[in-house]
Tab-separated table of C-alpha atoms in Angstrom:
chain	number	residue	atom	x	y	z
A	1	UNK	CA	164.205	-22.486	-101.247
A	2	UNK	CA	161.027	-21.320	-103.209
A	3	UNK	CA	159.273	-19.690	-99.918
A	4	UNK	CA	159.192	-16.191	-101.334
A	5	UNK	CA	158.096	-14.917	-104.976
A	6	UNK	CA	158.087	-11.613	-106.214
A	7	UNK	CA	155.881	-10.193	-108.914
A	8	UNK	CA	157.077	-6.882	-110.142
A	9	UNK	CA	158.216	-4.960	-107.126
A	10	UNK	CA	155.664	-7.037	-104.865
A	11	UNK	CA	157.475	-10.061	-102.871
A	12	UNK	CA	155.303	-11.978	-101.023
A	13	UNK	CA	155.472	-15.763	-99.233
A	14	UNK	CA	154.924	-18.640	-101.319
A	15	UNK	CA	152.273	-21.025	-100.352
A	16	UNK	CA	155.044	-23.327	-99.500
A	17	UNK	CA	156.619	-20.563	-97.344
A	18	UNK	CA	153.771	-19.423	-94.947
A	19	UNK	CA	152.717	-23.170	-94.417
A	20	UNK	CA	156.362	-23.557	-93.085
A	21	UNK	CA	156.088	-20.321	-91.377
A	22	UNK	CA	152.734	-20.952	-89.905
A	23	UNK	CA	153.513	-24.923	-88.374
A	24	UNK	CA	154.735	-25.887	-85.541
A	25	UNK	CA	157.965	-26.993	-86.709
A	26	UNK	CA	160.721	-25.229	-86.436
A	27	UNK	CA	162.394	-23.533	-89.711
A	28	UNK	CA	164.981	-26.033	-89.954
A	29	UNK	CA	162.640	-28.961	-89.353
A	30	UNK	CA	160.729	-27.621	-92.327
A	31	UNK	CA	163.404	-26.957	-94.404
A	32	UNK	CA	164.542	-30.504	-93.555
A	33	UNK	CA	161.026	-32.092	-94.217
A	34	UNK	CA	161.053	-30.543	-97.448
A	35	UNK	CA	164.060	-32.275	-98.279
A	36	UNK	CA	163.091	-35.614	-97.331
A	37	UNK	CA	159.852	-35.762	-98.566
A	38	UNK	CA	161.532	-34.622	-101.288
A	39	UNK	CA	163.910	-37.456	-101.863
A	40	UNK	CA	161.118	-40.021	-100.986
A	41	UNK	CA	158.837	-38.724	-103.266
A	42	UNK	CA	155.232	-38.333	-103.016
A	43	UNK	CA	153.958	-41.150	-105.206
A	44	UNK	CA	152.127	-43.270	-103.570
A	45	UNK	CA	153.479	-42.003	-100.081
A	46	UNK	CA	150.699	-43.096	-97.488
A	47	UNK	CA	150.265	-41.106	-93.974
A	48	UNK	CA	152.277	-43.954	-91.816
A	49	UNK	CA	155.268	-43.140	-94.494
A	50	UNK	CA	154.997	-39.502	-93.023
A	51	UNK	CA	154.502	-40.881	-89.708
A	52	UNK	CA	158.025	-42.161	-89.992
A	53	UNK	CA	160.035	-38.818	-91.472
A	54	UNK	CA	159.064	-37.168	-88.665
A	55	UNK	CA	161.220	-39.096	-86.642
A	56	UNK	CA	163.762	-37.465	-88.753
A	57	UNK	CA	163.147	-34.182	-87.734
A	58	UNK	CA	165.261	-32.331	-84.592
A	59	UNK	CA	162.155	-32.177	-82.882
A	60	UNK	CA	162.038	-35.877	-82.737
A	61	UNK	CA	165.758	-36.381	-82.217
A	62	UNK	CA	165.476	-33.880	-79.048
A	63	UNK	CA	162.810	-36.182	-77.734
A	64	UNK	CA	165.052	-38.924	-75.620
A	65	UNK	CA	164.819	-42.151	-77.042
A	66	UNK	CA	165.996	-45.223	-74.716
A	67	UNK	CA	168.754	-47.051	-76.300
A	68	UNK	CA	171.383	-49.754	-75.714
A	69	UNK	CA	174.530	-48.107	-76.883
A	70	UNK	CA	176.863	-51.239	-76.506
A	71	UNK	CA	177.724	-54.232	-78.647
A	72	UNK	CA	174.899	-54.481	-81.629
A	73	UNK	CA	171.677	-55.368	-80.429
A	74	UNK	CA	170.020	-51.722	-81.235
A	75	UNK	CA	171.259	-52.256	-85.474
A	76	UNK	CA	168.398	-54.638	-85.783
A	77	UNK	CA	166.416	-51.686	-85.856
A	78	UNK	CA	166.212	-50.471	-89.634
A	79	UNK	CA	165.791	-53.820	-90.533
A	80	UNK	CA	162.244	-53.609	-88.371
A	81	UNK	CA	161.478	-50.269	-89.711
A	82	UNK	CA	162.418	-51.346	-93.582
A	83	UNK	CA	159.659	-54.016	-93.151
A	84	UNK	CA	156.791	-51.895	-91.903
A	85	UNK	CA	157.513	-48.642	-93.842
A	86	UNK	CA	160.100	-49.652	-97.444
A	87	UNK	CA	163.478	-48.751	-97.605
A	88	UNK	CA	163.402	-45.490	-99.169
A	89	UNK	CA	162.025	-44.397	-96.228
A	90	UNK	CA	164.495	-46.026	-93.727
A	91	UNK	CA	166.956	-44.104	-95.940
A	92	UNK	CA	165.850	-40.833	-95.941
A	93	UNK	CA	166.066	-41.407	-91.817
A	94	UNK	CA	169.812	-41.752	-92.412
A	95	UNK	CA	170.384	-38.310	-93.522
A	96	UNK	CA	171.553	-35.791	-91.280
A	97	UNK	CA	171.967	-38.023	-88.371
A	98	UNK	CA	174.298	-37.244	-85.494
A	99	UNK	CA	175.651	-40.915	-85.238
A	100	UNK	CA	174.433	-44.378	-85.872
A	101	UNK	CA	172.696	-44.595	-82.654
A	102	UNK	CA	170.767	-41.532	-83.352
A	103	UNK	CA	169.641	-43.332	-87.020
A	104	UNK	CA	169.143	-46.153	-85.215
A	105	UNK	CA	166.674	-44.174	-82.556
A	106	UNK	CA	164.672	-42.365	-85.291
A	107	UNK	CA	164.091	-46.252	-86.537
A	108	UNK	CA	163.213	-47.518	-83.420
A	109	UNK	CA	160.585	-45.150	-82.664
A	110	UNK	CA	159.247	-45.209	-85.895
A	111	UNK	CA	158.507	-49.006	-85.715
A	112	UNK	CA	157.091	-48.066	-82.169
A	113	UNK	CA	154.547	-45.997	-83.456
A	114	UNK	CA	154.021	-48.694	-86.125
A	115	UNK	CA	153.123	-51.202	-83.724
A	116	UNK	CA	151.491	-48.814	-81.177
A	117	UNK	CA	148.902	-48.485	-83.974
A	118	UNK	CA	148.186	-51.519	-85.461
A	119	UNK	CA	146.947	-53.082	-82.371
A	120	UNK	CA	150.216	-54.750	-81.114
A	121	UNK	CA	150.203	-55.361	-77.313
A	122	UNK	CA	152.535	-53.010	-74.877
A	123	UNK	CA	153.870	-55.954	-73.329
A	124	UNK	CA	154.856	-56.863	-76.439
A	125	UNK	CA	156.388	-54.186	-77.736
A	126	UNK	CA	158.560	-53.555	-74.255
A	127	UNK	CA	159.635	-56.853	-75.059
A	128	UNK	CA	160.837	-56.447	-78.947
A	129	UNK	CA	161.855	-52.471	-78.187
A	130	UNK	CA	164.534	-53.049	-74.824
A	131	UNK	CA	167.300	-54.330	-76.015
A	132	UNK	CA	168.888	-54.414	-71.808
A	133	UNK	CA	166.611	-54.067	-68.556
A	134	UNK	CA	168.684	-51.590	-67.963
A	135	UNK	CA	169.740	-49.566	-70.549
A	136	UNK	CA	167.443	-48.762	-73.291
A	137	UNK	CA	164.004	-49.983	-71.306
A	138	UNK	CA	160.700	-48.864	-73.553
A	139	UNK	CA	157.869	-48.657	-71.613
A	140	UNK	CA	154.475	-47.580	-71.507
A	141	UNK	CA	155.637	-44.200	-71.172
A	142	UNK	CA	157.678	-43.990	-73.658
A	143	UNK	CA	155.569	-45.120	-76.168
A	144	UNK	CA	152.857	-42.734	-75.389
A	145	UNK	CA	156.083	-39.830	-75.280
A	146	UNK	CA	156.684	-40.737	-79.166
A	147	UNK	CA	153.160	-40.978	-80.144
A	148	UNK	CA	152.111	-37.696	-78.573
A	149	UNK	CA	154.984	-35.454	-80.095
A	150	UNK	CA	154.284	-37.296	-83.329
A	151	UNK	CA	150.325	-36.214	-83.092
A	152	UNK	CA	151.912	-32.565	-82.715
A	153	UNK	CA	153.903	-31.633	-85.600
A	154	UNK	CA	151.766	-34.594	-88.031
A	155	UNK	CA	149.221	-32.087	-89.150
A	156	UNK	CA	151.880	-29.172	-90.265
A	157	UNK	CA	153.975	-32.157	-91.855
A	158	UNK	CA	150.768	-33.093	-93.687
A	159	UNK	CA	150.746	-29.387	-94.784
A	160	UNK	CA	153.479	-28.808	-96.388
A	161	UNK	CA	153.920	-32.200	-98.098
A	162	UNK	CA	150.540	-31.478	-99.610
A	163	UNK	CA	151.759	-27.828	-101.313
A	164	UNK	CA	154.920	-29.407	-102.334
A	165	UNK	CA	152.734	-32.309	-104.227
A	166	UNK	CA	149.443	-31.264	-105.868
A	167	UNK	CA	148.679	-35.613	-106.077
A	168	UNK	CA	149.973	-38.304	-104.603
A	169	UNK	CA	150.635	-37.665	-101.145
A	170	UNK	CA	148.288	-38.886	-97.828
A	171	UNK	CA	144.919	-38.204	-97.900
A	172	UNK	CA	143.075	-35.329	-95.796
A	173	UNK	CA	140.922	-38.545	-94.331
A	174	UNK	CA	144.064	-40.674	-93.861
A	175	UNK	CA	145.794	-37.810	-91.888
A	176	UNK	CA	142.956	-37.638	-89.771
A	177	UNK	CA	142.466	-41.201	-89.521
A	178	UNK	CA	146.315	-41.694	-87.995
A	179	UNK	CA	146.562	-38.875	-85.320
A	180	UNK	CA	143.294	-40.302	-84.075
A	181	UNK	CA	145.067	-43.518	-83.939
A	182	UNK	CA	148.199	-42.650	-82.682
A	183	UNK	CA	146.051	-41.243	-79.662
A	184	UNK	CA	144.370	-44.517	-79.278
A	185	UNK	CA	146.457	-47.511	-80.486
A	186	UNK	CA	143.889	-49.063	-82.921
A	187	UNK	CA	144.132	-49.752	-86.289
A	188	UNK	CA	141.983	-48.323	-88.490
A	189	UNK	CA	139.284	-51.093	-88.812
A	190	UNK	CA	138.893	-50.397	-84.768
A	191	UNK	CA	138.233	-46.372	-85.082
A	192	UNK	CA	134.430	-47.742	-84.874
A	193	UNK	CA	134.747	-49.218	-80.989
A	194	UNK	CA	135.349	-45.493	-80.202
A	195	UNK	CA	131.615	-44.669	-80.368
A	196	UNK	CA	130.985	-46.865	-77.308
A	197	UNK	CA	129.678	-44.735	-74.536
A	198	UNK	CA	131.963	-45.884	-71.815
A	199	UNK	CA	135.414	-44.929	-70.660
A	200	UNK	CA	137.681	-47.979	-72.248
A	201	UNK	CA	141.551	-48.439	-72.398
A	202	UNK	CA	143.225	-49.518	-75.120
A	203	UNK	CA	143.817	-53.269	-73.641
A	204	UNK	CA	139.794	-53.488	-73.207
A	205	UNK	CA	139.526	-52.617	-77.273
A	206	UNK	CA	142.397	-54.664	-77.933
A	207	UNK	CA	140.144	-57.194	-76.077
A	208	UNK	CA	137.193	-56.528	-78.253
A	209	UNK	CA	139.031	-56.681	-81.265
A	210	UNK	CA	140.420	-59.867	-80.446
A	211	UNK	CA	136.586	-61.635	-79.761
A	212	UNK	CA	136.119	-60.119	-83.626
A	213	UNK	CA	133.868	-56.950	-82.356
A	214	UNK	CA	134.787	-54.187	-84.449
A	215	UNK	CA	131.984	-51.928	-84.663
A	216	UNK	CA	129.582	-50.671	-81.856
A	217	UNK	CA	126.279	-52.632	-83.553
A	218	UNK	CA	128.599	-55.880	-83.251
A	219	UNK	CA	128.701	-55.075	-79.322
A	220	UNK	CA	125.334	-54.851	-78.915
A	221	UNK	CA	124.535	-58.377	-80.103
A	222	UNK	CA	127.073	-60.100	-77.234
A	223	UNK	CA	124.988	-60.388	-74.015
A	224	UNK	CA	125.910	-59.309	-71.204
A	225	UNK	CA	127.635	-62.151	-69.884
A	226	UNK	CA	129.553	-62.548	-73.483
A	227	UNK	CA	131.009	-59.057	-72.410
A	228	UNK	CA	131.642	-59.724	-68.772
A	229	UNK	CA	134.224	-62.641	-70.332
A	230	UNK	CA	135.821	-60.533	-72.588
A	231	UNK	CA	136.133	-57.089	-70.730
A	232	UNK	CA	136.502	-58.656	-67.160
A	233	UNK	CA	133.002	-58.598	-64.907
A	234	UNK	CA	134.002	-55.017	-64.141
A	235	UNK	CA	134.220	-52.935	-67.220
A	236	UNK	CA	131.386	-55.577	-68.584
A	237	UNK	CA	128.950	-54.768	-66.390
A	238	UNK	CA	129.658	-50.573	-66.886
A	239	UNK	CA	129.393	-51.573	-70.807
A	240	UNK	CA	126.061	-53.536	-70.465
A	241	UNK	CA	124.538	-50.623	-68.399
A	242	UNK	CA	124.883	-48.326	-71.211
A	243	UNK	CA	123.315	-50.865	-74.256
A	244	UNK	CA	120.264	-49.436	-75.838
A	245	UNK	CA	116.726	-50.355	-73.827
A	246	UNK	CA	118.803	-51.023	-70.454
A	247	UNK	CA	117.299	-49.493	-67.211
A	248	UNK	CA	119.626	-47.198	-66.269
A	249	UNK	CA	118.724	-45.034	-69.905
């Protein structure tokens, strides 16, 4: 499994070994992200691709995923997740699977997380993601479940996959760039709106994004009324307060 090497009559852990001894997974998630990272390969592999083998992992599969589990509607769902992510991926999600609805669940929540970062509206997303109002409901909750456990075990996936490839895999920056995401849901262009001193939800940067603000210097040039429309009077009169010059600095 290459996690121990001995020289002479010294064995010791590979580097490959303690960073699977030393994550958070488990040592058959490991063992099991190994092998699909494996048969994806790491060239060219981008930090959503990883995203989306973690769904793979027991870890993931022990997290309850809502599902419709009669007639077809749910085997739509590699088909979604082949679009956003490529189909080697989708296939690696196949392997060790307990039955199709349990492929079909690691799909599902990877296209979840897909969406939940790339600025697609919950409403939305309940929509495309319940397949029955009353079997297999996503909501809110769920998508923050998925996105949370993901955030977890990301950084020890990011780990090993970079001992196991020297080049080629997701960037240190690109790591860090989607678990700050995934706590958000923004896409990457909208990691700037963070730096606004005042307590926003995601549908109020969604909201920003959408008047084409993007960066906190492109906030500051809407007036006050200009953010009252787009915020709601509310949260665009706490914004205002806190612009540069105002009286209450």
């Amino acid at each position: 499994l290459q996690l121990v090497e001995q020289e002479l009559d010294n064995v010791q852990l590979t580097l490959l070994g303690r960073a699977c001894g030393e994550s958070s997974l488990s040592f058959r998630s490991a063992m099991r992200l190994v092998e699909l990272v494996r048969g994806v390969g790491a060239q060219g592999i981008t930090a959503e691709q990883l995203m989306a083998l973690v769904q793979a992992l027991p870890e993931s599969d022990n997290n309850y995923t809502p599902m419709f589990k009669k007639g077809t509607k749910e085997s739509v769902r590699p088909s979604e997740a082949s679009r956003r992510f490529g189909a080697s991926v989708v296939s690696a999600l196949q392997r060790y699977a307990d039955d199709q609805f349990a492929y079909y669940a690691r799909c599902k929540r990877a296209s979840i997380l897909w969406d939940w970062i790339n600025a697609v509206p919950v409403e939305q997303m309940e929509g495309t993601y319940t397949a029955n109002p009353y079997q297999g409901k996503i909501g809110y909750g769920d998508i923050r479940k998925f996105a949370d456990l993901t955030r977890f075990h990301l950084g020890a996936a990011h780990r090993i996959t970079n001992i196991l490839f020297v080049a080629g895999g997701p960037t240190e920056e690109s790591i860090d760039q989607l678990l700050r995401r995934l706590e958000l849901g923004l896409p990457v262009h909208a990691l700037g709106l963070v730096d606004i001193p005042a307590d926003l939800t995601r549908g109020d940067y969604l909201a920003l994004l959408g008047a084409g603000i993007q960066t906190v210097d492109q906030l500051w040039r809407h007036s006050n009324e200009q953010l009252a429309q787009i915020l709601g009077p509310l949260v665009g009169r706490l914004v205002s307060s806190k612009r540069p010059g105002s009286q209450s600095q």
